[in-house]
Coordinates of C-alpha atoms in Angstrom, one line a residue:
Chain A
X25 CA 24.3 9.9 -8.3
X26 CA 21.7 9.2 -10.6
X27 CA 21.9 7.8 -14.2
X28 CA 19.8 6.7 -17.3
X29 CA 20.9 4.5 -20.6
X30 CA 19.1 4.3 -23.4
X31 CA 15.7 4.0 -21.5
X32 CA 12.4 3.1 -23.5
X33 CA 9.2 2.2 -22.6
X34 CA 6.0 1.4 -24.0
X35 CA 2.3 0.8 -22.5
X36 CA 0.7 -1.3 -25.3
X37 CA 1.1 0.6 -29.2
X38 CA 2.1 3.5 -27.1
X39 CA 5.5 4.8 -26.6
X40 CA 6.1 6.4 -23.5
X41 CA 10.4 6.7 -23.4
X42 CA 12.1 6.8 -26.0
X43 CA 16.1 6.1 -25.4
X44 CA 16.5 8.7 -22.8
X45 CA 20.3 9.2 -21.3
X46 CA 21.5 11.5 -18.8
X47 CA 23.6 11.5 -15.7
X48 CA 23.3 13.4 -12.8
X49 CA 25.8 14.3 -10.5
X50 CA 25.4 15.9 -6.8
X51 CA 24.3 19.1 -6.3
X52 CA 22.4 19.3 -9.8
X53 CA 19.0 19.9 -10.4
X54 CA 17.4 19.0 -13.8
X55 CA 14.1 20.3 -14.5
X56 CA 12.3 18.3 -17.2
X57 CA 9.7 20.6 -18.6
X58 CA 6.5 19.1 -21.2
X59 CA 3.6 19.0 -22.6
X60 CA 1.1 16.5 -20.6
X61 CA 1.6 12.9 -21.9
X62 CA 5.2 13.7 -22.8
X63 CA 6.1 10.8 -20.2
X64 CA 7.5 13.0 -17.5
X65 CA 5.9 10.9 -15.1
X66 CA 6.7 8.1 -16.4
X67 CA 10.3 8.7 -16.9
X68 CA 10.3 9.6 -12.8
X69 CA 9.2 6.3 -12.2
X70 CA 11.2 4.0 -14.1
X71 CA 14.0 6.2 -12.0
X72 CA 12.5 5.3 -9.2
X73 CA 12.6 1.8 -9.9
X74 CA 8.3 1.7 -9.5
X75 CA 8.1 0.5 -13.3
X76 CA 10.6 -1.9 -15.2
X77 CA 11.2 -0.1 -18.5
X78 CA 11.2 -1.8 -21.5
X79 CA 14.7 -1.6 -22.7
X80 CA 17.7 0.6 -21.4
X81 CA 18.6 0.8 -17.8
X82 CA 18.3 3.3 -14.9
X83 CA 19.8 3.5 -11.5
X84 CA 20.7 5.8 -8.5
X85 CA 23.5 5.8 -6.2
X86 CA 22.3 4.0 -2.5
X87 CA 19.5 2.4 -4.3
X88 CA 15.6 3.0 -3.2
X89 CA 17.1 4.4 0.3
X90 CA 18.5 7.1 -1.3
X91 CA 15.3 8.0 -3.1
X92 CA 13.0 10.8 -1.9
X93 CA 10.0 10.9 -4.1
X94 CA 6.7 13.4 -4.6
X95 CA 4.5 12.4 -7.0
X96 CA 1.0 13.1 -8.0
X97 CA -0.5 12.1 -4.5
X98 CA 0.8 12.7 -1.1
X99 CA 1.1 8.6 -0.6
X100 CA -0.1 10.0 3.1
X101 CA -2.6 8.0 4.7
X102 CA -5.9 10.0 5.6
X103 CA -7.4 8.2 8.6
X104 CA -3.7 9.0 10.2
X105 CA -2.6 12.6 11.6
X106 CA 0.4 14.3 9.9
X107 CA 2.8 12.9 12.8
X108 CA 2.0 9.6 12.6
X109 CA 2.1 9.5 8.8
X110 CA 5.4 11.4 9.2
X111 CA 6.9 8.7 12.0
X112 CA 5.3 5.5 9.7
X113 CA 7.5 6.4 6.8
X114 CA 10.4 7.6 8.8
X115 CA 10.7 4.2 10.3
X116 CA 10.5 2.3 7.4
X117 CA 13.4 4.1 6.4
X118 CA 15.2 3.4 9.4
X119 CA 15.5 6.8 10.8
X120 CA 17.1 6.2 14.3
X121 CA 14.2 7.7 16.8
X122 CA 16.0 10.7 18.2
X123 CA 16.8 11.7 15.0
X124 CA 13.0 11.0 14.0
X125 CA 11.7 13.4 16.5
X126 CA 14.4 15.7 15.5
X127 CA 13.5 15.3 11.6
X128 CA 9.8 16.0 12.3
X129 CA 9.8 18.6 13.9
X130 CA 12.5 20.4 11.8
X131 CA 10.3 19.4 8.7
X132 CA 6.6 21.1 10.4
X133 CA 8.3 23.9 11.2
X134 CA 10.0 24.8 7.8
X135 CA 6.7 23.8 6.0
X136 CA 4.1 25.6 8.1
X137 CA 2.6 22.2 9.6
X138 CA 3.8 22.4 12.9
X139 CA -0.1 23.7 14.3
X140 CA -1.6 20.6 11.8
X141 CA 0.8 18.0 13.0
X142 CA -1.9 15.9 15.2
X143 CA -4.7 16.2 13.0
X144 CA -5.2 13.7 10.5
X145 CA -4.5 14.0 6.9
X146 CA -8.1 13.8 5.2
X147 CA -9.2 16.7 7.3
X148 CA -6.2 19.1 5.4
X149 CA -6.6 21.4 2.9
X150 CA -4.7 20.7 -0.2
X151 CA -2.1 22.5 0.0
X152 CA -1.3 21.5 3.5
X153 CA -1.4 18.0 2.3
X154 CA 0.6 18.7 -0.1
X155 CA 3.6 19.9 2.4
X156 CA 2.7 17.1 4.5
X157 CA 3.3 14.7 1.7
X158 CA 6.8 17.3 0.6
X159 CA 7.7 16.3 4.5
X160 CA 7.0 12.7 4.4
X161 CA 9.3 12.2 1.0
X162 CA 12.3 14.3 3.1
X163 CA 12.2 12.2 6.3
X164 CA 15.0 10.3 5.8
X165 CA 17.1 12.9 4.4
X166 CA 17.4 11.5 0.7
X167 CA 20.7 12.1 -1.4
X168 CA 18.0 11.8 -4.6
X169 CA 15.4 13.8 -4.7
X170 CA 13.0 12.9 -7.6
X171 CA 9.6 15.2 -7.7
X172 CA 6.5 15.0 -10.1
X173 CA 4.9 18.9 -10.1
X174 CA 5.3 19.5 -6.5
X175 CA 4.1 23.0 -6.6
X176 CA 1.0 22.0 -7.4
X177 CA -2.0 22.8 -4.9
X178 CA 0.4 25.5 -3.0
X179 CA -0.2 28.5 -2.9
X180 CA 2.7 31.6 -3.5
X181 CA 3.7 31.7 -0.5
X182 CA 4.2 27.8 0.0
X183 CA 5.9 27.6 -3.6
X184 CA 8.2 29.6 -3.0
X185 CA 9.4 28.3 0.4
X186 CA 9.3 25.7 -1.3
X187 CA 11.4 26.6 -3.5
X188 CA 14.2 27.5 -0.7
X189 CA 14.0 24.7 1.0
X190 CA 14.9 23.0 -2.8
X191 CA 17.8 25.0 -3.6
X192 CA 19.2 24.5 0.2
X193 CA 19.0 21.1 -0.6
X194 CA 21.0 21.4 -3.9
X195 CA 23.0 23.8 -2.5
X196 CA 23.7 21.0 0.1
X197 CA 24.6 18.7 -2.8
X198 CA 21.3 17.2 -2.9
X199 CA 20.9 15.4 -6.6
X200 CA 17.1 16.7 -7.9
X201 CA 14.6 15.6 -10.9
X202 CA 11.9 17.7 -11.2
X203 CA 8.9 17.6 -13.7
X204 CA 6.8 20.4 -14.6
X205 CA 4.7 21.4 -17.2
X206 CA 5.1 25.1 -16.3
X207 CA 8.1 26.4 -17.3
X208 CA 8.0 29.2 -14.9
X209 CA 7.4 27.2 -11.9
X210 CA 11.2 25.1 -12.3
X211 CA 13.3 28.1 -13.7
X212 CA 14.8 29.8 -11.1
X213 CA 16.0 25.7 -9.1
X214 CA 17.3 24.4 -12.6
X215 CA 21.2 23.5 -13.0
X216 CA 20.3 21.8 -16.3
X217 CA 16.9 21.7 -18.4
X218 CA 15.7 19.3 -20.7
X219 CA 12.2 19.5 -22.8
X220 CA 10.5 16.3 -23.1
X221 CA 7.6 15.3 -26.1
X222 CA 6.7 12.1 -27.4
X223 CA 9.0 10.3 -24.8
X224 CA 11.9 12.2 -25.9
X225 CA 14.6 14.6 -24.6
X226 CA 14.2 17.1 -28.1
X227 CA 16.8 19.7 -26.0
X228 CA 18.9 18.8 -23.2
X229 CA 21.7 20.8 -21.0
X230 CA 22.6 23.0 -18.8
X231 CA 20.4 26.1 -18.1
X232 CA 23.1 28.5 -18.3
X233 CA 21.6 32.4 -17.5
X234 CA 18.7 31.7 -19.0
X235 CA 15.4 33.1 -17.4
X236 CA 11.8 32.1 -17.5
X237 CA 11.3 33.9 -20.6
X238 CA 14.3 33.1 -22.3
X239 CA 13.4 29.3 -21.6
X240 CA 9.4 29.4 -22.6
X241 CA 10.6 30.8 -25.3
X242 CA 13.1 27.8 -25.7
X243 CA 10.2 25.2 -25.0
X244 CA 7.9 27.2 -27.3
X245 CA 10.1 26.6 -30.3
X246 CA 11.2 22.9 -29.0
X247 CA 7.9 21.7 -28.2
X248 CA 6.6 22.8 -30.9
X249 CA 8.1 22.5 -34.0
X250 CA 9.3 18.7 -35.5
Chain B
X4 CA 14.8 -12.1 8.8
X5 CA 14.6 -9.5 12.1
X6 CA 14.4 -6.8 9.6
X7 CA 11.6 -8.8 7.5
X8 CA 9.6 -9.3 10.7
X9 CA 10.3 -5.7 12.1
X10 CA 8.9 -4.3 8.8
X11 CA 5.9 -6.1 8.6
X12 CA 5.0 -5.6 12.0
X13 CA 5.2 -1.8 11.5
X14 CA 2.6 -2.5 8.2
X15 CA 0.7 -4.4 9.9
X16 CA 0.4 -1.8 13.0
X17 CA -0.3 0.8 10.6
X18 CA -2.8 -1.1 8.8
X19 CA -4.6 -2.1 11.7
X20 CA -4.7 1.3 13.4
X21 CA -6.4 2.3 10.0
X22 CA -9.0 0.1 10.0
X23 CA -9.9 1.0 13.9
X24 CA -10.0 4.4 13.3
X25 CA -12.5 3.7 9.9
X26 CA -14.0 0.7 10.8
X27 CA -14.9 0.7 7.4
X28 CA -14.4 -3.3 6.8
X29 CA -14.9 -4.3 10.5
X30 CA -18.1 -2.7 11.1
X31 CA -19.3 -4.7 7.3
X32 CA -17.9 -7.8 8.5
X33 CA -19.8 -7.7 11.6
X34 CA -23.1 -6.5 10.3
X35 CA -23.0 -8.7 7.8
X36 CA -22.2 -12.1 10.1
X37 CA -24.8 -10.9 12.4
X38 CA -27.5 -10.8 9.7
X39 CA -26.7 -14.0 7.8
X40 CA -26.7 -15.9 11.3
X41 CA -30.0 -14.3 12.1
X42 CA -30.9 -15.1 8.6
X43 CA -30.1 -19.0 9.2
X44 CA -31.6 -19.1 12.5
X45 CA -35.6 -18.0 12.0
X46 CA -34.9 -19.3 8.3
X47 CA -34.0 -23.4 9.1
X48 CA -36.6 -25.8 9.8
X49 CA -35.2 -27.7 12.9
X50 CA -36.9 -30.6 12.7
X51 CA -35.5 -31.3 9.1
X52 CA -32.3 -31.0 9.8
X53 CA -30.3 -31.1 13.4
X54 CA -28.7 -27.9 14.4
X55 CA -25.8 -29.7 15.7
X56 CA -25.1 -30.9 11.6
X57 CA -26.0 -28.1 9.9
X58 CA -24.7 -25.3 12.5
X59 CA -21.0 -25.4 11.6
X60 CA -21.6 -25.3 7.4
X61 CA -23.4 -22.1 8.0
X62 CA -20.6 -21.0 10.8
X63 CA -17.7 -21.4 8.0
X64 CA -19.4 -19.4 5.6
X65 CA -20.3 -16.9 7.2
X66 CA -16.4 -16.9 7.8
X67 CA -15.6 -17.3 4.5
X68 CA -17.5 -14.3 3.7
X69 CA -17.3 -11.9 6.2
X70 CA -13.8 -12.5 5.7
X71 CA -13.4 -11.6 2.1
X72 CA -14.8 -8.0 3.3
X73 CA -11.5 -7.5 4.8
X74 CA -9.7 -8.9 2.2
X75 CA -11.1 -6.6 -0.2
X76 CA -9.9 -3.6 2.2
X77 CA -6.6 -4.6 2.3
X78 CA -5.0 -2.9 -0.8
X79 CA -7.1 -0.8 -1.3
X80 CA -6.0 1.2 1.5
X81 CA -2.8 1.8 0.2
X82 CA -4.2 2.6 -3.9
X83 CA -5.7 6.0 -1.5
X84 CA -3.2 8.5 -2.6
X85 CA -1.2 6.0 -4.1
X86 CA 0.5 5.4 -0.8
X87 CA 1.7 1.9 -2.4
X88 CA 3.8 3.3 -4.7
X89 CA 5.6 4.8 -1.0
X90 CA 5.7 1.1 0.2
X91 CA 7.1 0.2 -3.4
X92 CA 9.6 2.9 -3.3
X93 CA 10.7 2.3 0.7
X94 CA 13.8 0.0 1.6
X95 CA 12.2 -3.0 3.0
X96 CA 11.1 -6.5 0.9
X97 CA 8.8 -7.0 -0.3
X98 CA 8.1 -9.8 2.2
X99 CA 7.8 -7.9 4.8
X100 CA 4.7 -5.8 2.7
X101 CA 3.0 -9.5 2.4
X102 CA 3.2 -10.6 5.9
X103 CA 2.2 -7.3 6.7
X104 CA -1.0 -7.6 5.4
X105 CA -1.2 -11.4 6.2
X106 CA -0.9 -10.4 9.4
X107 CA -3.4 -7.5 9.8
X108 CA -5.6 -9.5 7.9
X109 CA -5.5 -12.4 10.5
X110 CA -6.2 -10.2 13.0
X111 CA -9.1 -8.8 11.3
X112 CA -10.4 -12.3 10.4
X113 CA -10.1 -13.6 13.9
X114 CA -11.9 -10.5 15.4
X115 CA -14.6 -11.0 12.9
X116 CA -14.9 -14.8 14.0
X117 CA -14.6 -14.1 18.0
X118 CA -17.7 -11.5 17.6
X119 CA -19.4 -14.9 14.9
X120 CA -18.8 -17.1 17.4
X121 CA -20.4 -15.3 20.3
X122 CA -23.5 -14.9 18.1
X123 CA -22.9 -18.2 16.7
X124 CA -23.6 -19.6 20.3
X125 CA -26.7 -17.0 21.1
X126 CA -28.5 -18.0 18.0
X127 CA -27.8 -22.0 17.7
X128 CA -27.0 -22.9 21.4
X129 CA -24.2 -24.8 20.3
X130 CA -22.1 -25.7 23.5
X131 CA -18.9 -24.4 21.5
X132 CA -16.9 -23.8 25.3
X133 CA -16.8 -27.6 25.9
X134 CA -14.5 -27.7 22.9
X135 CA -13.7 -24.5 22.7
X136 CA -9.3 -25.4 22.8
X137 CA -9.5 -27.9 19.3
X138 CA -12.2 -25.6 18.0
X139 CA -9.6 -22.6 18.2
X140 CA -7.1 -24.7 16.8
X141 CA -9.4 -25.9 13.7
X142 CA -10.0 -21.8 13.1
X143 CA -6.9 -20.8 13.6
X144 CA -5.5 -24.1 10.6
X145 CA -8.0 -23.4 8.2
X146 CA -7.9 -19.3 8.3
X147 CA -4.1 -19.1 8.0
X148 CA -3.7 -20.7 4.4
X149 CA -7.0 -19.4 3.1
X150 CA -6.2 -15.7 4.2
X151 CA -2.2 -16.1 2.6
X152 CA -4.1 -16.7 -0.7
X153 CA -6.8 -13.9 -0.3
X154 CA -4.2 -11.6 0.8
X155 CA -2.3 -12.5 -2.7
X156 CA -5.4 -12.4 -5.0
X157 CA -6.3 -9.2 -3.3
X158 CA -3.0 -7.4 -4.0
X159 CA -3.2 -8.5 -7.6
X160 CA -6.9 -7.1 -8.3
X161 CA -6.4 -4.0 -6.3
X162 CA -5.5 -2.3 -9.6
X163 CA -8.6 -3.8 -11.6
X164 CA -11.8 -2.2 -12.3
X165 CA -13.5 -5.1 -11.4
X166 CA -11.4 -5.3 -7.8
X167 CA -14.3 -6.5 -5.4
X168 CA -16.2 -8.7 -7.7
X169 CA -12.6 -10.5 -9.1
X170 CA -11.3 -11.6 -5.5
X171 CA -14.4 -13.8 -4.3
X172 CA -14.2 -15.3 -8.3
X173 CA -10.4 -15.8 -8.1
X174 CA -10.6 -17.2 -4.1
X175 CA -13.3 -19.6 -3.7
X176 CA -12.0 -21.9 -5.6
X177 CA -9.3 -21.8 -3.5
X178 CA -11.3 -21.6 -0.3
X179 CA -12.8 -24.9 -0.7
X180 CA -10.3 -27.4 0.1
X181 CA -9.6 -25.7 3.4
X182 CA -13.1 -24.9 4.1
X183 CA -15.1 -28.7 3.7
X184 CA -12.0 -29.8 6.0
X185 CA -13.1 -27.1 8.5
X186 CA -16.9 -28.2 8.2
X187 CA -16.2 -31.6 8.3
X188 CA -13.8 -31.5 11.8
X189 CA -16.3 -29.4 13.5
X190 CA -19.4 -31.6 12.9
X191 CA -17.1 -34.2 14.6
X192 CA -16.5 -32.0 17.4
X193 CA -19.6 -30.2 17.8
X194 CA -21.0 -33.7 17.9
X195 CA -19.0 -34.6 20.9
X196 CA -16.5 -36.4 18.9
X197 CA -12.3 -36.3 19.6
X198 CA -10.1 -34.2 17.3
X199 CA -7.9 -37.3 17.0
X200 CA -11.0 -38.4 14.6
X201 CA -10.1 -35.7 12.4
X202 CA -6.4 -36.5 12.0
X203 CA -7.0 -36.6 8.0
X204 CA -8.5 -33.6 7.7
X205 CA -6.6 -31.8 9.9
X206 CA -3.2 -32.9 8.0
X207 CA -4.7 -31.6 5.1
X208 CA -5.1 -28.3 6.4
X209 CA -1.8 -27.9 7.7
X210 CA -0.3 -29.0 4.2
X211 CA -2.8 -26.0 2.6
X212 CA -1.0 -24.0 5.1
X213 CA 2.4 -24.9 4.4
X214 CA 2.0 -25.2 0.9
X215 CA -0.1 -21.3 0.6
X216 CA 1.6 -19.5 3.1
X217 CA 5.2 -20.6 0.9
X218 CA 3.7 -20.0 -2.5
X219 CA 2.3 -17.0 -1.8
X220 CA 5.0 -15.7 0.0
X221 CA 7.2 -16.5 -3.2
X222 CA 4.9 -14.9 -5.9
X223 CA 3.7 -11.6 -4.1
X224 CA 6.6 -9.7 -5.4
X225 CA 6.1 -10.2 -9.2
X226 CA 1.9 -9.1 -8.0
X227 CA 2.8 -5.7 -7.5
X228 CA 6.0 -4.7 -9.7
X229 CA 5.0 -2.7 -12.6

C-alpha cells in the first residue's frame, strides 16, 4: 500500500532523510519513534507527496486520494464551524452527499464533537480541535493513514479513544504511519517499529511482544549510542 | 475541465464565506478607499487641474491598492493551521486551487470597486451612470489580468517573512501596463468621449489578459510545491 526507496533529503547543509526503505502493506501500522529533528515529519511528508525529496522515491497505492493525513495543525479553518470544515474537505474528496452526512455524523459522534459541530473552529479548545482536525483527515475514509503526533493536545480519555478508533481501522486493514516522540504513546497500535535519528531508520521491524518498556528501553540504547 | 471548475468553485465559496465572516481584508479595503478618496478630494486644488482629468488617475489607484489588501489575504488564509498543506494533499489540480482564488479574489476586488465607485461619484461628481456599461467593461479588462498575476505573486510570498511588503514590490511593476491603459480609456470616457476611441488601449488589455491569465495559470503549480 505504501512504499519508500532509498529516500534522502536535504534542506540546505542539513540532512533530513537519509536512504530510508520500507513497505507497508494493509492492515500494518508502523510507529516511527525519535528524538525531535530526527525528520519524522519530514519523512511523513515526502510520503505524502507535500515535499519532493531529494533522491529515492516514495509512493502509496490510490495516490493523494488515498491519503489521510494529521499533522502538526488541524489544517481546519477557524472562521468556519466544525460541520462546515468537515463538509469542505469531504467534498473535495468527492464524498457522494449522503454518504457525507452519513460520514459526519458517524465521525462527531465517535470523537465527542457531535454538541461542537456548529460552532466554529477558533472558538475550540485544543483538544477539541484537535478531534475535529482527526475527523476532517478520516472523511473520505482513507486506505493510508499517515499521522504526525496525533495524540498531542488530548487528553486520556480522547487518546485513548483515539487509540480504538486507530486499531479498528488497522484492524479494518487500514495501512497506518505514525510519528511520535513518546514511545509510550504508539506502543500498544504498532505492527512494526522503527527508531529514527539523524534521518535514519538505526532499527527497523516488527514489534513482536514487545511492551512500552521493553521498547523505551530499545529506543534508549538505539537512540542513543553510535 | 467540469472537475477543474467544480473544485475551484468550492475554494472559492469557502474562501469567500471566510472573508464575510472576518471581514478582515474587506473592511481594510473599504476604509482605506474611503480615506484616500476623501484624502484627494479636500486635498486637490480644482482650479489647477479639472476633476474630470485627474478623477480617474486617483480612481485606479485607489484600485490598485485597495486591491492588493485582498491580495495579501489570499494565502494567507490557508498558511492558518497550515490548511494548504490539506489543499496540497487533496485530489483536485492544482488549477482548480488558482482559479479558486482568482476567483474569490475578483469578487473581492469588484466589491471593493462598486463601494469606490459610489464614493467615487459622492466626492468628485463625476456622471459615471451616463457611461456606466463601457466603464464596467474597462474594470472588469483591466482587473482580470492584474488580479491573475497578484493572485500568483501572492501564493509565492505567502511563505516569506517579508509576505506583505514583497507582493506590492513584486506587482506594481506588473500593474502598470494594465493600469495607464485603464486611466487613459476612462479620461476618454469620463470626458464624454466613445470607447471605440480607446480601441488601442483596450486591445492591449485584453492581450494582458490573455497572456496573464495563461501564464499564470501554467506556473502556479511549481509556486507552491515544496
Amino acid at each position: 500500500m505504501l512504499w519508500a526507496r532509498e529516500l534522502s533529503h536535504a534542506f540546505g547543509a542539513i540532512r533530513a532523510l537519509d536512504g530510508i526503505s520500507f513497505t507497508l502493506d494493509r492492515g500494518q501500522t508502523l510507529v516511527i519513534f525519535g528524538p525531535n529533528g530526527a525528520g519524522k515529519t519530514t519523512l511523513l511528508r515526502v510520503l505524502a507527496g507535500l515535499v519532493r525529496p531529494s533522491r529515492g522515491s516514495a509512493g502509496v497505492e490510490g495516490g493523494r486520494r488515498a491519503i489521510g493525513w494529521i499533522g502538526h495543525q488541524s489544517q481546519l479553518y477557524g472562521h468556519l464551524s466544525v460541520r462546515e470544515n468537515l463538509r469542505f474537505w469531504g467534498t473535495l474528496y468527492d464524498v457522494p452527499a449522503g454518504e457525507l452526512e452519513r460520514r459526519e455524523g458517524e465521525l462527531l459522534a465517535r470523537l465527542g464533537l457531535e454538541a461542537r459541530a456548529g460552532q466554529q473552529v477558533r472558538t475550540l479548545s485544543r483538544g477539541e480541535t484537535q478531534r475535529a482536525a482527526i475527523a476532517r483527515a478520516l472523511m473520505h475514509d482513507p486506505p493510508v493513514l499517515l499521522l504526525d503526533e496525533p495524540f498531542t493536545g488530548l487528553d486520556r480519555l480522547a487518546a485513548e479513544e483515539l487509540g480504538r478508533l486507530l486499531g479498528e481501522l488497522a484492524a479494518r486493514g487500514r495501512a497506518t504511519v505514525l510519528v511520535t516522540h513518546d514511545v509510550k504513546e504508539g506502543t500498544e497500535l504498532a505492527s512494526d517499529v522503527a527508531f529514527m535519528r539523524s534521518g535514519r531508520f538505526v532499527a527497523f521491524g516488527p514489534r513482536g511482544g514487545r511492551d512500552a518498556a521493553a521498547l523505551t528501553a530499545a529506543y534508549r540504547e538505539a537512540v542513543a549510542g553510535g | 475541465m467540469a472537475e477543474i471548475l467544480r473544485h475551484a468553485w468550492l475554494i472559492a465559496r469557502k474562501d469567500l464565506r471566510l472573508e464575510f465572516r472576518s471581514r478582515t481584508a474587506l473592511a481594510s479595503a473599504f476604509v482605506f478607499t474611503a480615506l484616500v478618496l476623501v484624502i484627494f478630494e479636500h486635498g486637490r486644488d480644482p482650479t489647477a487641474v479639472p476633476t474630470i482629468d485627474l478623477a480617474p488617475s486617483i480612481l485606479w489607484v485607489t484600485f490598485s491598492f485597495a486591491a492588493m489588501l485582498g491580495l495579501n489575504r489570499a494565502f494567507q488564509a490557508e498558511l492558518e493551521n497550515q490548511a494548504l498543506d490539506g489543499l496540497l494533499l487533496a485530489p483536485i489540480s492544482r488549477t482548480s486551487l488558482f482559479w479558486g482564488k482568482f476567483g474569490a479574489n475578483l469578487v473581492f476586488v469588484a466589491l471593493v470597486q462598486i463601494v469606490g465607485v459610489l464614493l467615487f461619484i459622492l466626492f468628485f461628481n463625476v456622471p459615471v451612470w451616463r457611461v456606466w456599461l463601457p466603464f464596467l467593461l474597462v474594470c472588469a479588462l483591466a482587473t482580470v489580468g492584474f488580479i491573475a498575476v497578484g493572485t500568483l505573486f501572492s501564493a509565492m510570498v505567502v511563505r516569506t517573512r517579508f509576505a506583505e511588503l514583497m507582493l506590492p514590490v513584486l506587482l506594481l511593476p506588473f500593474l502598470l501596463p494594465p493600469l495607464i491603459a485603464a486611466v487613459a480609456i476612462t479620461v476618454k470616457l469620463f470626458a464624454g468621449r466613445p470607447l471605440s476611441e480607446s480601441g488601442g488601449w483596450l486591445r492591449l488589455l485584453a492581450g494582458y489578459d490573455l497572456a496573464f491569465v495563461s501564464l499564470t495559470t501554467l506556473l502556479f503549480p511549481a509556486t507552491v510545491t515544496e
